[in-house]
XYZ file of N, CA and C in Angstrom:
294
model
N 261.080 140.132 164.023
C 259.694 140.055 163.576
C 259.612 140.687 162.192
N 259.109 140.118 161.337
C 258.757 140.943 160.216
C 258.331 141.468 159.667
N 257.751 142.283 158.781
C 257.459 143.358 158.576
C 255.587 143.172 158.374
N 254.955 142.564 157.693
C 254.126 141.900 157.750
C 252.912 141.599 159.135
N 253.863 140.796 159.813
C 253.254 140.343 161.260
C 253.669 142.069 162.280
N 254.318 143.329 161.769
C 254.102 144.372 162.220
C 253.231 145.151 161.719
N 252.908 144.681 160.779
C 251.594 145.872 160.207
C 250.612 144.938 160.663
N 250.589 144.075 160.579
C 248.805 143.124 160.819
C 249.063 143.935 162.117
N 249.839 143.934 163.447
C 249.715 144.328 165.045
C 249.694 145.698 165.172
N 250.092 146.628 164.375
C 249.717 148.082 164.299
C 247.822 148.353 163.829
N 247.758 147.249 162.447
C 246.341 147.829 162.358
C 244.913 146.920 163.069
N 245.436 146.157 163.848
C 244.268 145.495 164.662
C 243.609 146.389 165.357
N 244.314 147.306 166.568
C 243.592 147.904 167.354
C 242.563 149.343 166.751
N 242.850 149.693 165.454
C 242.378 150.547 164.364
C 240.820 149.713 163.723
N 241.529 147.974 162.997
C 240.239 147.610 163.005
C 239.287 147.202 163.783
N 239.381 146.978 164.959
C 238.822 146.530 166.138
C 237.809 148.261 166.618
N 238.683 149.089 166.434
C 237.260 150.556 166.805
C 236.614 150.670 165.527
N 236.671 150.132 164.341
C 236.002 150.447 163.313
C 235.135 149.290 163.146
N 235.482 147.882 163.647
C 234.478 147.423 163.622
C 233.234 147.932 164.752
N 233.569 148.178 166.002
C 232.775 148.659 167.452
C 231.845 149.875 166.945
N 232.385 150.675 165.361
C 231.567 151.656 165.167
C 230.229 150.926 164.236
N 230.325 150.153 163.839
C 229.448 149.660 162.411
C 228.696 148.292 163.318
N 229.180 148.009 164.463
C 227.946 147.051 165.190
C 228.108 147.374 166.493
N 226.779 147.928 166.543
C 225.956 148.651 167.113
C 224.690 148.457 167.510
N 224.001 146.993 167.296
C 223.404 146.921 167.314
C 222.661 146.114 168.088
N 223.298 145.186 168.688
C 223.173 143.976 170.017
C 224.207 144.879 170.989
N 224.003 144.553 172.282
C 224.313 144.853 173.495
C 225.694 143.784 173.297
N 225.679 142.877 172.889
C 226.764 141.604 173.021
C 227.515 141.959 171.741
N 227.220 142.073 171.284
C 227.932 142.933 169.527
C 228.988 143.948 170.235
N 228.533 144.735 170.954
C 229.565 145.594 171.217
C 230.744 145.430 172.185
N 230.019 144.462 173.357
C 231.262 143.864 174.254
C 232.089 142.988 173.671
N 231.582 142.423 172.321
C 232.557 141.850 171.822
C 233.804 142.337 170.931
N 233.657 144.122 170.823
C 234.116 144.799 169.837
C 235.047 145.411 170.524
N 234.508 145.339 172.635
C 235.513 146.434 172.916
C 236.138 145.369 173.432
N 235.799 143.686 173.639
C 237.186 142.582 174.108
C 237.835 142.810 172.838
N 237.766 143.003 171.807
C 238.847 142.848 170.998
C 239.415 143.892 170.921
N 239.147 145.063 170.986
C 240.258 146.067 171.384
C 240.925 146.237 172.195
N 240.344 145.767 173.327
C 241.956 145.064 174.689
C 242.276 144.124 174.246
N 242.261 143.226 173.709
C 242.955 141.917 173.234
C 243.994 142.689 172.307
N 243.751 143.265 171.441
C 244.663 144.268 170.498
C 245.530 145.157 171.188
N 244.735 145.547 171.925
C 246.029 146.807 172.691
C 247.072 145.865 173.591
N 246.330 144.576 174.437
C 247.205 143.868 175.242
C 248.576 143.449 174.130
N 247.982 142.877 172.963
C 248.848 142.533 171.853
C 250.378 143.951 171.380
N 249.456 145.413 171.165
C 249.979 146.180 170.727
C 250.903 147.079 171.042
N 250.553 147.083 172.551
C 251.441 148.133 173.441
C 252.642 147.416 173.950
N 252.416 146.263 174.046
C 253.902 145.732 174.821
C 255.168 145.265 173.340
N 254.419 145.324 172.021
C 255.198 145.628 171.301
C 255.765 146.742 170.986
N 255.060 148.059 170.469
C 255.451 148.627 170.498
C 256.574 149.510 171.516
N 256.537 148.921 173.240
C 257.099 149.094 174.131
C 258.652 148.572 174.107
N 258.212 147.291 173.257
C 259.854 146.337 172.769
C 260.577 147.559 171.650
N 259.636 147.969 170.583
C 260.368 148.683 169.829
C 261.282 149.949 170.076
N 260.308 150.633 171.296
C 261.255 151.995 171.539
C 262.040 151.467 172.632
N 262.758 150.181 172.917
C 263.507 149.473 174.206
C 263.095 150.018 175.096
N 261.956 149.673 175.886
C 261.274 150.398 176.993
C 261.045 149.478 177.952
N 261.562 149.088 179.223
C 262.134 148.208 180.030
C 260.308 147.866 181.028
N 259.575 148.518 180.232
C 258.166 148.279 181.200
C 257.259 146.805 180.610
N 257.162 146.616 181.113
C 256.120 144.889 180.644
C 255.149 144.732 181.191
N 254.762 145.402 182.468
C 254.135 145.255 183.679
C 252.632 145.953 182.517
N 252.693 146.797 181.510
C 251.414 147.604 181.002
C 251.205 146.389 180.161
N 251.282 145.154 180.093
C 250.782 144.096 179.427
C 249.736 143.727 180.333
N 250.115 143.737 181.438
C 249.524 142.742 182.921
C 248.248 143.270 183.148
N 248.386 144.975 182.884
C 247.691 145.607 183.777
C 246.497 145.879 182.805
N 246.990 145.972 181.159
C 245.322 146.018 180.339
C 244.828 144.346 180.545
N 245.408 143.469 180.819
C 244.551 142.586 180.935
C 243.772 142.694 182.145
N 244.015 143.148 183.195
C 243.484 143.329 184.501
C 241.770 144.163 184.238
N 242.731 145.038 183.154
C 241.555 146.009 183.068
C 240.268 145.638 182.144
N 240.843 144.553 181.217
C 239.623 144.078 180.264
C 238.953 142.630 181.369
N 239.583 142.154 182.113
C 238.853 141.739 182.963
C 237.604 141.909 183.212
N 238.108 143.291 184.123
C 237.141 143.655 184.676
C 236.122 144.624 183.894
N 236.681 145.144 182.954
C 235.330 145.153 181.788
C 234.427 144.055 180.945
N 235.113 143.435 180.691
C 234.139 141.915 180.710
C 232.856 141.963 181.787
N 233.442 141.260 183.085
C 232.678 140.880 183.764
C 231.754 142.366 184.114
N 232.180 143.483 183.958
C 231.002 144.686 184.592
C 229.833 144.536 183.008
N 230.529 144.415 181.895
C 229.697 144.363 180.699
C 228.790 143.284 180.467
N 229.591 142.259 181.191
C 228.463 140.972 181.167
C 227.154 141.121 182.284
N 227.851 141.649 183.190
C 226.392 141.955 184.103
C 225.963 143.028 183.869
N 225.975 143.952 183.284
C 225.387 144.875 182.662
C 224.496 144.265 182.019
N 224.725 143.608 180.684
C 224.232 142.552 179.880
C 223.045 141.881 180.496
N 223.164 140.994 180.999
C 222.149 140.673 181.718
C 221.282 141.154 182.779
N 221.744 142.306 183.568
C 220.406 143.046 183.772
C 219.272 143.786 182.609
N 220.510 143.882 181.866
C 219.285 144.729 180.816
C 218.362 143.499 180.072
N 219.157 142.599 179.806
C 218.163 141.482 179.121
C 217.052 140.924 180.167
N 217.098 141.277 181.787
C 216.236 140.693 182.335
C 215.178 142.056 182.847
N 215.788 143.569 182.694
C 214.831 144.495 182.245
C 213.696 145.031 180.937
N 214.380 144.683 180.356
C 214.110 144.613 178.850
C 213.550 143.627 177.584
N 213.903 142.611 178.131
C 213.991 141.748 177.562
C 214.560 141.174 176.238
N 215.556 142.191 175.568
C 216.380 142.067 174.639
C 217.715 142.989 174.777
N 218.819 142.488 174.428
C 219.678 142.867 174.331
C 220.281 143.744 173.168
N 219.439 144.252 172.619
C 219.311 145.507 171.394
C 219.348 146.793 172.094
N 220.647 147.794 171.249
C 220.886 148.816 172.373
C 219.701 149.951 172.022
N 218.912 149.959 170.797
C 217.842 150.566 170.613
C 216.330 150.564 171.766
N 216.551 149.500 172.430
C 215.427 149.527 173.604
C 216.027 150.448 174.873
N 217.425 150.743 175.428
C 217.971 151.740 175.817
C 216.954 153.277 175.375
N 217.140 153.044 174.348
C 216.986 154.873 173.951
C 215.168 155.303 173.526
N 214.829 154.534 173.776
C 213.730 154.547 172.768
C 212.919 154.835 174.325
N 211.513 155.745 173.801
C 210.746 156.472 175.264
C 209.503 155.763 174.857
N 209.462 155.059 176.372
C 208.327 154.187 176.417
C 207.512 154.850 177.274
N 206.263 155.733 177.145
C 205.093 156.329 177.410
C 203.703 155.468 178.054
């Protein structure tokens, strides 16, 4: 692999929390910030796992398992709040309605 296509896979999972910090602002904005940081780590860890010859593969399997099931808890999250709320803006969360 070359050197190139190793730095783009080292700094994905870096830009992927820096984007999750700067949108912030839709409820769906952010589940989309933290699928791409398991998509990145699924990408990142089983390389870096090749690099130090580390005979485990199985931690590929298992962040996908786990963004799974963050998906689907974030998506229904998602939609209860849009059917409490009626928008999916994380500012209606915080804000004290009197």
């Amino acid at each position: 692999m070359n050197s190139t296509a190793l730095t783009i896979m080292c700094l994905m999972p870096i830009l992927a929390m820096i984007n999750m910090l700067f949108n912030q602002t839709h409820f769906l904005m952010t589940l989309l910030s933290l699928e791409s940081i398991t998509l990145s780590l699924t990408l990142f860890v089983p390389l870096m796992l090749m690099n130090c010859s580390a005979a485990n593969t199985a931690m590929a399997v298992i962040l996908l398992t786990f963004g799974a099931c963050e998906a689907s808890l974030g998506l229904s999250l998602m939609v209860s709040m849009s059917r409490s709320y009626g928008s999916d803006m994380l500012k209606s969360l915080t804000s004290a309605k009197c």
